PDB file of C-alpha atoms in Angstrom:
ATOM      1  CA  LEU A   1      30.580  50.142  -6.085  1.00 56.00           C
ATOM      2  CA  LYS A   2      32.197  51.849  -9.033  1.00 62.00           C
ATOM      3  CA  LEU A   3      29.846  54.799  -8.585  1.00 60.00           C
ATOM      4  CA  SER A   4      30.761  55.092  -4.892  1.00 63.00           C
ATOM      5  CA  LYS A   5      34.459  54.813  -5.719  1.00 63.00           C
ATOM      6  CA  THR A   6      34.181  57.522  -8.374  1.00 59.00           C
ATOM      7  CA  ILE A   7      32.377  59.896  -6.041  1.00 59.00           C
ATOM      8  CA  MET A   8      34.825  59.383  -3.181  1.00 59.00           C
ATOM      9  CA  GLU A   9      37.997  59.544  -5.298  1.00 59.00           C
ATOM     10  CA  ASN A  10      37.010  62.826  -6.866  1.00 54.00           C
ATOM     11  CA  GLY A  11      36.477  64.502  -3.512  1.00 53.00           C
ATOM     12  CA  GLU A  12      32.790  65.206  -3.953  1.00 52.00           C
ATOM     13  CA  LEU A  13      32.260  64.120  -0.368  1.00 53.00           C
ATOM     14  CA  ALA A  14      35.072  66.126   1.171  1.00 49.00           C
ATOM     15  CA  SER A  15      34.754  64.653   4.629  1.00 49.00           C
ATOM     16  CA  GLY A  16      34.843  61.112   3.286  1.00 53.00           C
ATOM     17  CA  LEU A  17      32.857  58.273   4.764  1.00 54.00           C
ATOM     18  CA  ASN A  18      31.844  60.337   7.795  1.00 60.00           C
ATOM     19  CA  THR A  19      29.487  62.459   5.680  1.00 68.00           C
ATOM     20  CA  VAL A  20      25.837  62.073   6.566  1.00 74.00           C
ATOM     21  CA  ILE A  21      23.343  62.708   3.806  1.00 78.00           C
ATOM     22  CA  GLU A  22      20.359  64.200   5.552  1.00 82.00           C
ATOM     23  CA  THR A  23      17.989  65.155   2.760  1.00 86.00           C
ATOM     24  CA  LYS A  24      16.611  63.707  -0.426  1.00 88.00           C
ATOM     25  CA  THR A  25      18.141  66.622  -2.344  1.00 89.00           C
ATOM     26  CA  GLN A  26      21.618  65.900  -0.966  1.00 86.00           C
ATOM     27  CA  LEU A  27      21.309  62.261  -1.990  1.00 86.00           C
ATOM     28  CA  GLN A  28      20.140  63.243  -5.469  1.00 88.00           C
ATOM     29  CA  ASP A  29      23.092  65.625  -5.828  1.00 87.00           C
ATOM     30  CA  VAL A  30      25.610  62.978  -4.763  1.00 84.00           C
ATOM     31  CA  LEU A  31      24.138  60.414  -7.143  1.00 87.00           C
ATOM     32  CA  ARG A  32      23.955  62.908 -10.018  1.00 89.00           C
ATOM     33  CA  ILE A  33      27.616  63.885  -9.573  1.00 87.00           C
ATOM     34  CA  GLY A  34      28.689  60.243  -9.378  1.00 84.00           C
ATOM     35  CA  ILE A  35      26.698  59.211 -12.419  1.00 87.00           C
ATOM     36  CA  ASP A  36      28.011  62.165 -14.443  1.00 86.00           C
ATOM     37  CA  LYS A  37      31.596  61.217 -13.618  1.00 85.00           C
ATOM     38  CA  LEU A  38      30.961  57.538 -14.322  1.00 83.00           C
ATOM     39  CA  LEU A  39      29.407  58.334 -17.706  1.00 84.00           C
ATOM     40  CA  ASP A  40      32.319  60.631 -18.577  1.00 84.00           C
ATOM     41  CA  GLU A  41      34.771  57.806 -17.853  1.00 82.00           C
ATOM     42  CA  THR A  42      32.675  55.349 -19.842  1.00 80.00           C
ATOM     43  CA  ALA A  43      32.533  57.688 -22.844  1.00 82.00           C
ATOM     44  CA  GLN A  44      36.339  57.905 -22.865  1.00 81.00           C
ATOM     45  CA  MET A  45      36.885  54.132 -22.890  1.00 79.00           C
ATOM     46  CA  ASP A  46      38.230  52.480 -26.033  1.00 80.00           C
ATOM     47  CA  TYR A  47      36.084  49.386 -26.406  1.00 74.00           C
ATOM     48  CA  THR A  48      38.072  48.211 -29.441  1.00 79.00           C
ATOM     49  CA  LYS A  49      40.904  47.213 -27.095  1.00 81.00           C
ATOM     50  CA  ILE A  50      38.728  44.979 -24.910  1.00 80.00           C
ATOM     51  CA  ASP A  51      38.997  41.269 -25.659  1.00 84.00           C
ATOM     52  CA  PHE A  52      35.437  40.176 -24.933  1.00 79.00           C
ATOM     53  CA  ASN A  53      36.181  36.605 -25.995  1.00 82.00           C
ATOM     54  CA  ASP A  54      38.862  36.408 -23.326  1.00 84.00           C
ATOM     55  CA  ILE A  55      36.558  37.922 -20.702  1.00 83.00           C
ATOM     56  CA  LEU A  56      33.466  35.867 -21.547  1.00 83.00           C
ATOM     57  CA  GLY A  57      35.154  32.649 -22.600  1.00 82.00           C
ATOM     58  CA  GLU A  58      34.034  30.275 -25.299  1.00 78.00           C
ATOM     59  CA  THR A  59      30.361  29.848 -26.088  1.00 76.00           C
ATOM     60  CA  ASP A  60      28.467  26.719 -27.022  1.00 73.00           C
ATOM     61  CA  LYS A  61      28.159  26.574 -30.811  1.00 72.00           C
ATOM     62  CA  ASN A  62      24.711  24.997 -30.500  1.00 68.00           C
ATOM     63  CA  GLY A  63      23.166  27.955 -28.820  1.00 55.00           C
TER      64      GLY A  63
END
């Protein structure tokens, strides 16, 4: 879903949800653009500010 959101928000599919992808090459292009944008966003994230303990909760000390 995040990939779809990234592609749509950045206007890569100018006509929005009404766009029909007719060829394998078109699908590959859309996915490549979306993945590139997603990876760019991921690379810019500051993981030191994420509280993983808060997100994941407590773990069992026995394993």
